[in-house]
Amino acid sequence: DAGVIQSPRHEVTEMGQEVTLRCKPISGHNSLFWYRQTMMRGLELLIYFNNNVPIDDSGMPEDRFSAKMPNASFSTLKIQPSEPRDSAVYFCASSFDTGTYEQYFGPGTRLTVT
Amino acid sequence: KQEVTQIPAALSVPEGENLVLNCSFTDSAIYNLQWFRQDPGKGLTSLLLIQSSQREQTSGRLNASLDKSSGRSTLYIAASQPGDSATYLCAVRPVYGGSQGNLIFGKGTKLSVKP
């Protein structure tokens, strides 16, 4: 298996633009997680899905952020409009379920908003 | 609310030393605890997963222990090598609360192994 796949790996955009991050989880995993990593706050959960349904989105910073999982093999995280404070590394992870199984992380997308 | 703390924040050791990284968490109701390694500018690599019913896990030169009742875990690295230089992150998966299912991370320990 190729592992969790994220695209793009790097994104530089101007303030106010829409940004879409993409994730393909490991085949067979039914839980998908979006995390954000910053120097100040470390790694924080934004949202997670179980069987394509959003379970907990309490970590989504504000309405500018939205996430979808239209099927078991694809998820998107969208920021519209983007702001400089959104600059961070965004990780996607997947696992078999939300309980005892190990989470596997993608390589991340480094977002820079100027 | 579950909180995870890692001490020290940074550690520098000479090559060949055995070392211990510490992780503590405030709520013992966890499914498991996972140790990760992160190289600069890279993603997270899972090192060891300890289920709540287990006391330790071993992989090569790495040994992780879990004392759930006291809310502590340690990662022991034997015979450290320069290639072990990275940031080591500890994360727990809580059983209860709004964050059920996801991982709660510590801020990490940045390890530097000098040749």
mmCIF file with all atom_site columns, C-alpha atoms in Angstrom, chain A:
data_model
loop_
_atom_site.group_PDB
_atom_site.id
_atom_site.type_symbol
_atom_site.label_atom_id
_atom_site.label_alt_id
_atom_site.label_comp_id
_atom_site.label_asym_id
_atom_site.label_entity_id
_atom_site.label_seq_id
_atom_site.pdbx_PDB_ins_code
_atom_site.Cartn_x
_atom_site.Cartn_y
_atom_site.Cartn_z
_atom_site.occupancy
_atom_site.B_iso_or_equiv
_atom_site.pdbx_formal_charge
_atom_site.auth_seq_id
_atom_site.auth_comp_id
_atom_site.auth_asym_id
_atom_site.auth_atom_id
_atom_site.pdbx_PDB_model_num
ATOM 1   C CA . ASP A 1 1   ? 0.000   0.000  0.000  1.00 0.00 ? 1   ASP A CA 1
ATOM 2   C CA . ALA A 1 2   ? 1.216   3.498  -0.817 1.00 0.00 ? 2   ALA A CA 1
ATOM 3   C CA . GLY A 1 3   ? 0.214   4.862  2.567  1.00 0.00 ? 3   GLY A CA 1
ATOM 4   C CA . VAL A 1 4   ? -1.780  8.032  3.096  1.00 0.00 ? 4   VAL A CA 1
ATOM 5   C CA . ILE A 1 5   ? -1.413  10.329 0.110  1.00 0.00 ? 5   ILE A CA 1
ATOM 6   C CA . GLN A 1 6   ? -1.709  14.093 0.349  1.00 0.00 ? 6   GLN A CA 1
ATOM 7   C CA . SER A 1 7   ? -1.585  16.765 -2.312 1.00 0.00 ? 7   SER A CA 1
ATOM 8   C CA . PRO A 1 8   ? -0.209  19.252 -2.898 1.00 0.00 ? 8   PRO A CA 1
ATOM 9   C CA . ARG A 1 9   ? 2.929   18.879 -0.770 1.00 0.00 ? 9   ARG A CA 1
ATOM 10  C CA . HIS A 1 10  ? 3.517   22.623 -0.780 1.00 0.00 ? 10  HIS A CA 1
ATOM 11  C CA . GLU A 1 11  ? 1.101   25.462 -1.409 1.00 0.00 ? 11  GLU A CA 1
ATOM 12  C CA . VAL A 1 12  ? 1.869   29.167 -1.500 1.00 0.00 ? 12  VAL A CA 1
ATOM 13  C CA . THR A 1 13  ? -1.059  31.491 -1.958 1.00 0.00 ? 13  THR A CA 1
ATOM 14  C CA . GLU A 1 14  ? -2.086  35.048 -1.350 1.00 0.00 ? 14  GLU A CA 1
ATOM 15  C CA . MET A 1 15  ? -4.418  36.158 1.380  1.00 0.00 ? 15  MET A CA 1
ATOM 16  C CA . GLY A 1 16  ? -8.036  35.910 0.326  1.00 0.00 ? 16  GLY A CA 1
ATOM 17  C CA . GLN A 1 17  ? -7.556  33.036 -2.087 1.00 0.00 ? 17  GLN A CA 1
ATOM 18  C CA . GLU A 1 18  ? -9.265  29.672 -1.772 1.00 0.00 ? 18  GLU A CA 1
ATOM 19  C CA . VAL A 1 19  ? -7.083  26.718 -0.847 1.00 0.00 ? 19  VAL A CA 1
ATOM 20  C CA . THR A 1 20  ? -8.019  23.064 -1.241 1.00 0.00 ? 20  THR A CA 1
ATOM 21  C CA . LEU A 1 21  ? -5.999  20.281 0.335  1.00 0.00 ? 21  LEU A CA 1
ATOM 22  C CA . ARG A 1 22  ? -6.544  16.683 -0.685 1.00 0.00 ? 22  ARG A CA 1
ATOM 23  C CA . CYS A 1 23  ? -6.133  13.330 1.021  1.00 0.00 ? 23  CYS A CA 1
ATOM 24  C CA . LYS A 1 24  ? -6.416  9.705  0.007  1.00 0.00 ? 24  LYS A CA 1
ATOM 25  C CA . PRO A 1 25  ? -6.497  7.386  3.032  1.00 0.00 ? 25  PRO A CA 1
ATOM 26  C CA . ILE A 1 26  ? -5.092  3.883  3.179  1.00 0.00 ? 26  ILE A CA 1
ATOM 27  C CA . SER A 1 27  ? -7.446  1.472  1.451  1.00 0.00 ? 27  SER A CA 1
ATOM 28  C CA . GLY A 1 28  ? -9.738  -0.257 3.937  1.00 0.00 ? 28  GLY A CA 1
ATOM 29  C CA . HIS A 1 29  ? -9.378  2.348  6.668  1.00 0.00 ? 29  HIS A CA 1
ATOM 30  C CA . ASN A 1 30  ? -12.721 3.781  7.696  1.00 0.00 ? 30  ASN A CA 1
ATOM 31  C CA . SER A 1 31  ? -11.551 6.687  9.844  1.00 0.00 ? 31  SER A CA 1
ATOM 32  C CA . LEU A 1 32  ? -9.872  9.799  8.501  1.00 0.00 ? 32  LEU A CA 1
ATOM 33  C CA . PHE A 1 33  ? -8.376  12.677 10.467 1.00 0.00 ? 33  PHE A CA 1
ATOM 34  C CA . TRP A 1 34  ? -7.201  16.174 9.533  1.00 0.00 ? 34  TRP A CA 1
ATOM 35  C CA . TYR A 1 35  ? -4.561  17.741 11.819 1.00 0.00 ? 35  TYR A CA 1
ATOM 36  C CA . ARG A 1 36  ? -2.758  21.082 11.737 1.00 0.00 ? 36  ARG A CA 1
ATOM 37  C CA . GLN A 1 37  ? 0.763   21.627 13.056 1.00 0.00 ? 37  GLN A CA 1
ATOM 38  C CA . THR A 1 38  ? 2.189   24.999 14.052 1.00 0.00 ? 38  THR A CA 1
ATOM 39  C CA . MET A 1 39  ? 5.190   25.966 16.133 1.00 0.00 ? 39  MET A CA 1
ATOM 40  C CA . MET A 1 40  ? 3.015   27.660 18.715 1.00 0.00 ? 40  MET A CA 1
ATOM 41  C CA . ARG A 1 41  ? 0.273   25.075 19.175 1.00 0.00 ? 41  ARG A CA 1
ATOM 42  C CA . GLY A 1 42  ? 1.867   21.830 18.015 1.00 0.00 ? 42  GLY A CA 1
ATOM 43  C CA . LEU A 1 43  ? -0.373  19.204 16.416 1.00 0.00 ? 43  LEU A CA 1
ATOM 44  C CA . GLU A 1 44  ? -4.104  19.746 16.755 1.00 0.00 ? 44  GLU A CA 1
ATOM 45  C CA . LEU A 1 45  ? -7.073  17.838 15.385 1.00 0.00 ? 45  LEU A CA 1
ATOM 46  C CA . LEU A 1 46  ? -9.284  19.826 13.037 1.00 0.00 ? 46  LEU A CA 1
ATOM 47  C CA . ILE A 1 47  ? -11.904 17.249 12.117 1.00 0.00 ? 47  ILE A CA 1
ATOM 48  C CA . TYR A 1 48  ? -12.344 13.511 11.821 1.00 0.00 ? 48  TYR A CA 1
ATOM 49  C CA . PHE A 1 49  ? -14.615 11.274 9.805  1.00 0.00 ? 49  PHE A CA 1
ATOM 50  C CA . ASN A 1 50  ? -15.828 7.750  10.449 1.00 0.00 ? 50  ASN A CA 1
ATOM 51  C CA . ASN A 1 51  ? -17.350 5.886  7.508  1.00 0.00 ? 51  ASN A CA 1
ATOM 52  C CA . ASN A 1 52  ? -17.329 9.164  5.539  1.00 0.00 ? 52  ASN A CA 1
ATOM 53  C CA . VAL A 1 53  ? -19.415 10.961 8.192  1.00 0.00 ? 53  VAL A CA 1
ATOM 54  C CA . PRO A 1 54  ? -17.959 13.902 10.145 1.00 0.00 ? 54  PRO A CA 1
ATOM 55  C CA . ILE A 1 55  ? -17.886 12.904 13.825 1.00 0.00 ? 55  ILE A CA 1
ATOM 56  C CA . ASP A 1 56  ? -16.086 15.774 15.525 1.00 0.00 ? 56  ASP A CA 1
ATOM 57  C CA . ASP A 1 57  ? -15.382 19.119 13.872 1.00 0.00 ? 57  ASP A CA 1
ATOM 58  C CA . SER A 1 58  ? -14.878 21.074 17.085 1.00 0.00 ? 58  SER A CA 1
ATOM 59  C CA . GLY A 1 59  ? -11.275 21.743 16.098 1.00 0.00 ? 59  GLY A CA 1
ATOM 60  C CA . MET A 1 60  ? -12.154 23.588 12.917 1.00 0.00 ? 60  MET A CA 1
ATOM 61  C CA . PRO A 1 61  ? -11.034 27.155 13.630 1.00 0.00 ? 61  PRO A CA 1
ATOM 62  C CA . GLU A 1 62  ? -13.900 29.027 12.011 1.00 0.00 ? 62  GLU A CA 1
ATOM 63  C CA . ASP A 1 63  ? -16.351 29.016 9.164  1.00 0.00 ? 63  ASP A CA 1
ATOM 64  C CA . ARG A 1 64  ? -13.605 29.679 6.670  1.00 0.00 ? 64  ARG A CA 1
ATOM 65  C CA . PHE A 1 65  ? -12.610 26.042 7.064  1.00 0.00 ? 65  PHE A CA 1
ATOM 66  C CA . SER A 1 66  ? -14.668 23.198 5.634  1.00 0.00 ? 66  SER A CA 1
ATOM 67  C CA . ALA A 1 67  ? -13.991 19.509 5.035  1.00 0.00 ? 67  ALA A CA 1
ATOM 68  C CA . LYS A 1 68  ? -15.717 16.855 2.995  1.00 0.00 ? 68  LYS A CA 1
ATOM 69  C CA . MET A 1 69  ? -15.386 13.137 2.472  1.00 0.00 ? 69  MET A CA 1
ATOM 70  C CA . PRO A 1 70  ? -17.539 12.219 -0.529 1.00 0.00 ? 70  PRO A CA 1
ATOM 71  C CA . ASN A 1 71  ? -16.346 8.605  -0.529 1.00 0.00 ? 71  ASN A CA 1
ATOM 72  C CA . ALA A 1 72  ? -14.111 6.226  1.383  1.00 0.00 ? 72  ALA A CA 1
ATOM 73  C CA . SER A 1 73  ? -11.037 7.026  -0.687 1.00 0.00 ? 73  SER A CA 1
ATOM 74  C CA . PHE A 1 74  ? -11.001 10.811 -0.817 1.00 0.00 ? 74  PHE A CA 1
ATOM 75  C CA . SER A 1 75  ? -11.266 13.832 1.444  1.00 0.00 ? 75  SER A CA 1
ATOM 76  C CA . THR A 1 76  ? -10.737 17.561 1.026  1.00 0.00 ? 76  THR A CA 1
ATOM 77  C CA . LEU A 1 77  ? -10.006 20.385 3.429  1.00 0.00 ? 77  LEU A CA 1
ATOM 78  C CA . LYS A 1 78  ? -10.892 23.801 2.061  1.00 0.00 ? 78  LYS A CA 1
ATOM 79  C CA . ILE A 1 79  ? -9.997  27.243 3.378  1.00 0.00 ? 79  ILE A CA 1
ATOM 80  C CA . GLN A 1 80  ? -11.910 30.155 1.908  1.00 0.00 ? 80  GLN A CA 1
ATOM 81  C CA . PRO A 1 81  ? -10.786 32.897 2.193  1.00 0.00 ? 81  PRO A CA 1
ATOM 82  C CA . SER A 1 82  ? -7.277  32.094 3.371  1.00 0.00 ? 82  SER A CA 1
ATOM 83  C CA . GLU A 1 83  ? -5.396  34.282 5.859  1.00 0.00 ? 83  GLU A CA 1
ATOM 84  C CA . PRO A 1 84  ? -1.691  34.491 6.819  1.00 0.00 ? 84  PRO A CA 1
ATOM 85  C CA . ARG A 1 85  ? -2.452  32.907 10.212 1.00 0.00 ? 85  ARG A CA 1
ATOM 86  C CA . ASP A 1 86  ? -3.566  29.763 8.387  1.00 0.00 ? 86  ASP A CA 1
ATOM 87  C CA . SER A 1 87  ? 0.057   29.112 7.422  1.00 0.00 ? 87  SER A CA 1
ATOM 88  C CA . ALA A 1 88  ? 0.925   25.710 8.874  1.00 0.00 ? 88  ALA A CA 1
ATOM 89  C CA . VAL A 1 89  ? 1.510   22.086 7.942  1.00 0.00 ? 89  VAL A CA 1
ATOM 90  C CA . TYR A 1 90  ? -1.723  20.170 7.461  1.00 0.00 ? 90  TYR A CA 1
ATOM 91  C CA . PHE A 1 91  ? -1.641  16.420 7.999  1.00 0.00 ? 91  PHE A CA 1
ATOM 92  C CA . CYS A 1 92  ? -4.148  13.788 7.045  1.00 0.00 ? 92  CYS A CA 1
ATOM 93  C CA . ALA A 1 93  ? -4.200  10.456 8.882  1.00 0.00 ? 93  ALA A CA 1
ATOM 94  C CA . SER A 1 94  ? -6.252  7.296  8.657  1.00 0.00 ? 94  SER A CA 1
ATOM 95  C CA . SER A 1 95  ? -6.953  4.197  10.723 1.00 0.00 ? 95  SER A CA 1
ATOM 96  C CA . PHE A 1 96  ? -9.252  1.188  10.792 1.00 0.00 ? 96  PHE A CA 1
ATOM 97  C CA . ASP A 1 97  ? -11.575 2.753  13.323 1.00 0.00 ? 97  ASP A CA 1
ATOM 98  C CA . THR A 1 98  ? -11.669 5.310  16.059 1.00 0.00 ? 98  THR A CA 1
ATOM 99  C CA . GLY A 1 99  ? -10.707 2.960  18.858 1.00 0.00 ? 99  GLY A CA 1
ATOM 100 C CA . THR A 1 100 ? -7.663  0.858  19.375 1.00 0.00 ? 100 THR A CA 1
ATOM 101 C CA . TYR A 1 101 ? -6.024  0.925  15.977 1.00 0.00 ? 101 TYR A CA 1
ATOM 102 C CA . GLU A 1 102 ? -2.875  2.761  14.977 1.00 0.00 ? 102 GLU A CA 1
ATOM 103 C CA . GLN A 1 103 ? -3.133  6.006  13.021 1.00 0.00 ? 103 GLN A CA 1
ATOM 104 C CA . TYR A 1 104 ? -1.014  6.408  9.900  1.00 0.00 ? 104 TYR A CA 1
ATOM 105 C CA . PHE A 1 105 ? -0.044  9.877  8.760  1.00 0.00 ? 105 PHE A CA 1
ATOM 106 C CA . GLY A 1 106 ? 0.472   11.343 5.325  1.00 0.00 ? 106 GLY A CA 1
ATOM 107 C CA . PRO A 1 107 ? 3.515   13.489 4.460  1.00 0.00 ? 107 PRO A CA 1
ATOM 108 C CA . GLY A 1 108 ? 1.590   16.714 5.046  1.00 0.00 ? 108 GLY A CA 1
ATOM 109 C CA . THR A 1 109 ? 0.888   19.842 3.033  1.00 0.00 ? 109 THR A CA 1
ATOM 110 C CA . ARG A 1 110 ? 2.934   22.905 3.918  1.00 0.00 ? 110 ARG A CA 1
ATOM 111 C CA . LEU A 1 111 ? 0.695   25.928 3.404  1.00 0.00 ? 111 LEU A CA 1
ATOM 112 C CA . THR A 1 112 ? 2.048   29.458 3.225  1.00 0.00 ? 112 THR A CA 1
ATOM 113 C CA . VAL A 1 113 ? -0.391  32.341 2.943  1.00 0.00 ? 113 VAL A CA 1
ATOM 114 C CA . THR A 1 114 ? 1.228   35.686 2.134  1.00 0.00 ? 114 THR A CA 1
#
